[in-house]
PDB file of C-alpha atoms in Angstrom:
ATOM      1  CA  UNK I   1       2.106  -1.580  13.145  1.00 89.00           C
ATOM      2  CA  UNK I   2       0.284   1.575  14.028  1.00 90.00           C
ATOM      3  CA  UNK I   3       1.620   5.314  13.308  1.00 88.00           C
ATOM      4  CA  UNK I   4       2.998   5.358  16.926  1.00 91.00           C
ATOM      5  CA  UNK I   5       4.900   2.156  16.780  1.00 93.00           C
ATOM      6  CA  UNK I   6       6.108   2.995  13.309  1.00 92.00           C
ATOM      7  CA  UNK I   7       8.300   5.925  14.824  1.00 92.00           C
ATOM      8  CA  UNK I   8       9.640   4.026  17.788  1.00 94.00           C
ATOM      9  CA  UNK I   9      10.137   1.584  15.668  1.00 94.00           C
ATOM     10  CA  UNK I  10      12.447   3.993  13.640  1.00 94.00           C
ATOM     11  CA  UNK I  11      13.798   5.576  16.256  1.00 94.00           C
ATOM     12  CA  UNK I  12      15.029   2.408  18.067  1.00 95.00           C
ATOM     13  CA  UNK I  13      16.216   0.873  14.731  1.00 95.00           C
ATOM     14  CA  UNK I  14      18.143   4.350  13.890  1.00 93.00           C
ATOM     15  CA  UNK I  15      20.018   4.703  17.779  1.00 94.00           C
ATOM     16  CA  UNK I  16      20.670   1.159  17.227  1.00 94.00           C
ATOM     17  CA  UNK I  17      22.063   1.922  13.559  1.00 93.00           C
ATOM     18  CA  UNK I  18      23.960   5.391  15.337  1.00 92.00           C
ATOM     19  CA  UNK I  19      25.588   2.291  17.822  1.00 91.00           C
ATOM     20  CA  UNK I  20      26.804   0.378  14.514  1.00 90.00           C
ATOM     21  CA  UNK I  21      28.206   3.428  13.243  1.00 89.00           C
ATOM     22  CA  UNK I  22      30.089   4.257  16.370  1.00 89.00           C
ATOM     23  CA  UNK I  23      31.358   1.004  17.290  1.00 90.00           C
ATOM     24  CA  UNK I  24      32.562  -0.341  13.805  1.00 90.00           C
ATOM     25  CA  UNK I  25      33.172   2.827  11.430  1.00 86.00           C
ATOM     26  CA  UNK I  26      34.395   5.424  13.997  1.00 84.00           C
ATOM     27  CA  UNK I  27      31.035   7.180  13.593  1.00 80.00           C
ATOM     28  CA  UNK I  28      30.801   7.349  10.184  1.00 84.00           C
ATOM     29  CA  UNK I  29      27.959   9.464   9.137  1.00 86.00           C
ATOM     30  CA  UNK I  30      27.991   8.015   5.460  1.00 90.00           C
ATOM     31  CA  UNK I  31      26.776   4.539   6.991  1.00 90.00           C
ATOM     32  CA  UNK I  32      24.665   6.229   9.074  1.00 91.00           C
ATOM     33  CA  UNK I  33      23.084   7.399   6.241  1.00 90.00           C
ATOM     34  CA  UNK I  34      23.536   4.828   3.861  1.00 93.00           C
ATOM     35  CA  UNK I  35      21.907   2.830   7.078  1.00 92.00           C
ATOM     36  CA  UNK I  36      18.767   5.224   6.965  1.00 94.00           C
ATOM     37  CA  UNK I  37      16.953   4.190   3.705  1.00 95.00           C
ATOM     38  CA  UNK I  38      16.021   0.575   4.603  1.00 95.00           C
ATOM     39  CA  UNK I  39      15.269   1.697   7.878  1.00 95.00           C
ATOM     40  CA  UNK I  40      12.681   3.987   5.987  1.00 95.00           C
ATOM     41  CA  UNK I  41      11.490   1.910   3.138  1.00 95.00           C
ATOM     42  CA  UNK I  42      10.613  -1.033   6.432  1.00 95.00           C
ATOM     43  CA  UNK I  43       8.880   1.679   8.551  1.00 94.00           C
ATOM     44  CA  UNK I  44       6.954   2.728   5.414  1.00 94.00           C
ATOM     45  CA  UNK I  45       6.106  -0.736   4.601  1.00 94.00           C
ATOM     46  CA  UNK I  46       5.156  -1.732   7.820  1.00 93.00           C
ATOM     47  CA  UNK I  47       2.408   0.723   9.299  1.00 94.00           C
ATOM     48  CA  UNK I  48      -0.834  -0.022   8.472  1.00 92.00           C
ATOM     49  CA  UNK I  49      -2.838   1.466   6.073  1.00 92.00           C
ATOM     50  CA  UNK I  50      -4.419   3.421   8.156  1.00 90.00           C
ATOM     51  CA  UNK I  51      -1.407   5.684   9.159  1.00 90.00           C
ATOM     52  CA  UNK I  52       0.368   5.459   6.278  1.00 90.00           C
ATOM     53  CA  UNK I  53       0.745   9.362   6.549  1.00 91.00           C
ATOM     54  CA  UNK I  54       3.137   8.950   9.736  1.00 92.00           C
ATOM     55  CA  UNK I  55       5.673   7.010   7.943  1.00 90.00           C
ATOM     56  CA  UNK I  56       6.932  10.410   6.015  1.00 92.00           C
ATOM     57  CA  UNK I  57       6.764  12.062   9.456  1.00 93.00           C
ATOM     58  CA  UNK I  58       8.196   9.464  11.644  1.00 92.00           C
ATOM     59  CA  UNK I  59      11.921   8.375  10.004  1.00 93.00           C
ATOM     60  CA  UNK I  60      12.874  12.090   9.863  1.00 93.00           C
ATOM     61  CA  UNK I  61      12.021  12.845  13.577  1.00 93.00           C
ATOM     62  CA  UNK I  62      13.860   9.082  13.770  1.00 93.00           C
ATOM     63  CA  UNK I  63      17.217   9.834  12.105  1.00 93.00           C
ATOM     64  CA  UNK I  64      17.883  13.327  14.231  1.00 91.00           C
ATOM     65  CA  UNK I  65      16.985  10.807  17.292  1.00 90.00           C
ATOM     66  CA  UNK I  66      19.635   8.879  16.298  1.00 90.00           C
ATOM     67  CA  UNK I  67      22.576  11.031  15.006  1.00 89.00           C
ATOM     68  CA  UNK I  68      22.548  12.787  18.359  1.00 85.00           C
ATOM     69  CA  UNK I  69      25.095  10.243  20.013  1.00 82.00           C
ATOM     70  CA  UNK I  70      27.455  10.479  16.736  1.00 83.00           C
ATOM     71  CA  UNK I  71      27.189  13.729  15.289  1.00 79.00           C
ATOM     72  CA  UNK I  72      30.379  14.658  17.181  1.00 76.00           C
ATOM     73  CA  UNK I  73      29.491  17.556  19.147  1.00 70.00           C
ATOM     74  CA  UNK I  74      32.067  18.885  21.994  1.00 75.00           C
ATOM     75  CA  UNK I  75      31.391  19.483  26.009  1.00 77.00           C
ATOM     76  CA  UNK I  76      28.707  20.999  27.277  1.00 82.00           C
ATOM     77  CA  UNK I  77      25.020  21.151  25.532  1.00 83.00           C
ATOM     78  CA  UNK I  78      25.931  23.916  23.292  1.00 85.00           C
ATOM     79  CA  UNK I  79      28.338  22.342  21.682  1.00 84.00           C
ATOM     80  CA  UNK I  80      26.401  18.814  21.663  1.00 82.00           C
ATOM     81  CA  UNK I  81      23.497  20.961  20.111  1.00 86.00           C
ATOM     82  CA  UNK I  82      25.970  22.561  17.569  1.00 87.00           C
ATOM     83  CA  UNK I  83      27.349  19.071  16.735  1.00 83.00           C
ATOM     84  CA  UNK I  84      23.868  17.803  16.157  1.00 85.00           C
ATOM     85  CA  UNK I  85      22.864  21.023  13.727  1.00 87.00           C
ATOM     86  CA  UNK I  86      26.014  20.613  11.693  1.00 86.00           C
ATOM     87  CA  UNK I  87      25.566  17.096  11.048  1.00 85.00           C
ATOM     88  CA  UNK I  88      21.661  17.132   9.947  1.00 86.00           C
ATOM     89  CA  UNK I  89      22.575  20.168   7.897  1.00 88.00           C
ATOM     90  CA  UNK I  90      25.788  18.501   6.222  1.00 87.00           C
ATOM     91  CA  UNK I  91      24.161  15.075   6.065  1.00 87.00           C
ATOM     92  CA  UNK I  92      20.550  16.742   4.722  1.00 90.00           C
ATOM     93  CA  UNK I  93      21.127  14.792   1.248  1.00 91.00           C
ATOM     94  CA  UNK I  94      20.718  11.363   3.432  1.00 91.00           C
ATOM     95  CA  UNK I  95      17.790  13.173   5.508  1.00 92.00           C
ATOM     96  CA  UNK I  96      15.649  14.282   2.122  1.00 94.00           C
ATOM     97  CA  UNK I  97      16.498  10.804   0.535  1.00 95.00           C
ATOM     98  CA  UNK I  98      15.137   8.767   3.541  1.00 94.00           C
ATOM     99  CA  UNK I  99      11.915  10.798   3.418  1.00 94.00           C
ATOM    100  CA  UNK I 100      11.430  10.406  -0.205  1.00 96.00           C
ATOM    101  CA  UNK I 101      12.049   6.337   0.214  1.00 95.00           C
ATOM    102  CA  UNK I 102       9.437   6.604   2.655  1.00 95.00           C
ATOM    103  CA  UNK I 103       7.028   9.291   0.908  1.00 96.00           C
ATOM    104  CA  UNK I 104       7.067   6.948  -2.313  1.00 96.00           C
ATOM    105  CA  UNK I 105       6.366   3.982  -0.415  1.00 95.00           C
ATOM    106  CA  UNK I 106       3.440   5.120   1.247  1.00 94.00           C
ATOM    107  CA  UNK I 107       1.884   6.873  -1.946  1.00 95.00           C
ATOM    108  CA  UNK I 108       2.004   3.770  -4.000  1.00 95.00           C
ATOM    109  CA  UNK I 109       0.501   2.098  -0.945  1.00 93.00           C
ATOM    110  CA  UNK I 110      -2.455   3.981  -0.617  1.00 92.00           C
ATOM    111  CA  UNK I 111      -2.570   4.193  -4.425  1.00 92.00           C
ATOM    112  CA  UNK I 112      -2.889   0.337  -4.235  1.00 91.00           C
ATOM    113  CA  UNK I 113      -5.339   0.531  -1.596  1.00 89.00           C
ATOM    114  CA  UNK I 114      -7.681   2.630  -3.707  1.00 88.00           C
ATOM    115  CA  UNK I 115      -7.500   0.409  -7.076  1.00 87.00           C
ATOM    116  CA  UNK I 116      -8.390  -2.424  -4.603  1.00 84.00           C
ATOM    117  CA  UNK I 117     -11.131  -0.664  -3.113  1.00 80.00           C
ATOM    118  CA  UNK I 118     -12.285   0.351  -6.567  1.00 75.00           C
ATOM    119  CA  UNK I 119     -12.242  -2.708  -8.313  1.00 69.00           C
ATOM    120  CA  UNK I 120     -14.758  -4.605  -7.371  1.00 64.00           C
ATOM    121  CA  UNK I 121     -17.425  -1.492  -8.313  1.00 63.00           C
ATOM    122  CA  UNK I 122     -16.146  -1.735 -12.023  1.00 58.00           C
ATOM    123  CA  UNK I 123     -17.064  -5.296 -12.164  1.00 58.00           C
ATOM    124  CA  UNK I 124     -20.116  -5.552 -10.996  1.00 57.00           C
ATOM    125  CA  UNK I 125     -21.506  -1.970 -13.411  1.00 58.00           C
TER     126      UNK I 125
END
């Protein structure tokens, strides 16, 4: 999928994740998190080579989409906004992790890509 379908891709499959969470673990940020990673390592996996750089940028961008309904904020959009700051901040660890899954994926990727596209020159010299 391109760049652009690789985000809302992650960002649909992370609410939907955030709906999980709420319904059957009373919002449990843990699962959220622990939802994250294969949500990164498939949006990684499935952009095409091409835009294999959006994959570290998407799933971030995709798991503050999707914490926003859980992160427990109170009334009003200060306190919503306050509830979604305290739970990226506290839940960071998941955040960074996510982004590394993703990171790693698409470097070994591209460093695939390259030893493909290289190959064929060593053979024939």
């Amino acid at each position: 999928m391109t760049g652009l379908g690789g985000g809302l891709f992650a960002c649909a499959a992370m609410v939907l994740v955030a709906g999980i969470s709420w319904l059957l673990f009373g919002s449990s940020l843990f699962v959220y998190g622990l939802l994250f990673l294969p949500v990164a390592a498939a949006t990684a996996l499935w952009v095409r080579p091409a835009d294999l750089i959006t994959a570290p940028i998407g799933v971030p961008i995709a798991f503050a989409a999707g914490v926003w309904p859980i992160s427990g904020g109170s009334g009003g959009l200060g306190g919503q906004l306050m509830g979604l700051v305290s739970a990226l901040s506290l839940h960071a660890g998941w955040l960074y992790a996510g982004t590394l899954v993703a990171a790693l994926i698409a470097v070994v990727r591209k460093a695939v890509l390259i030893g493909r596209r290289r190959m064929p020159r060593r053979l024939t010299q």
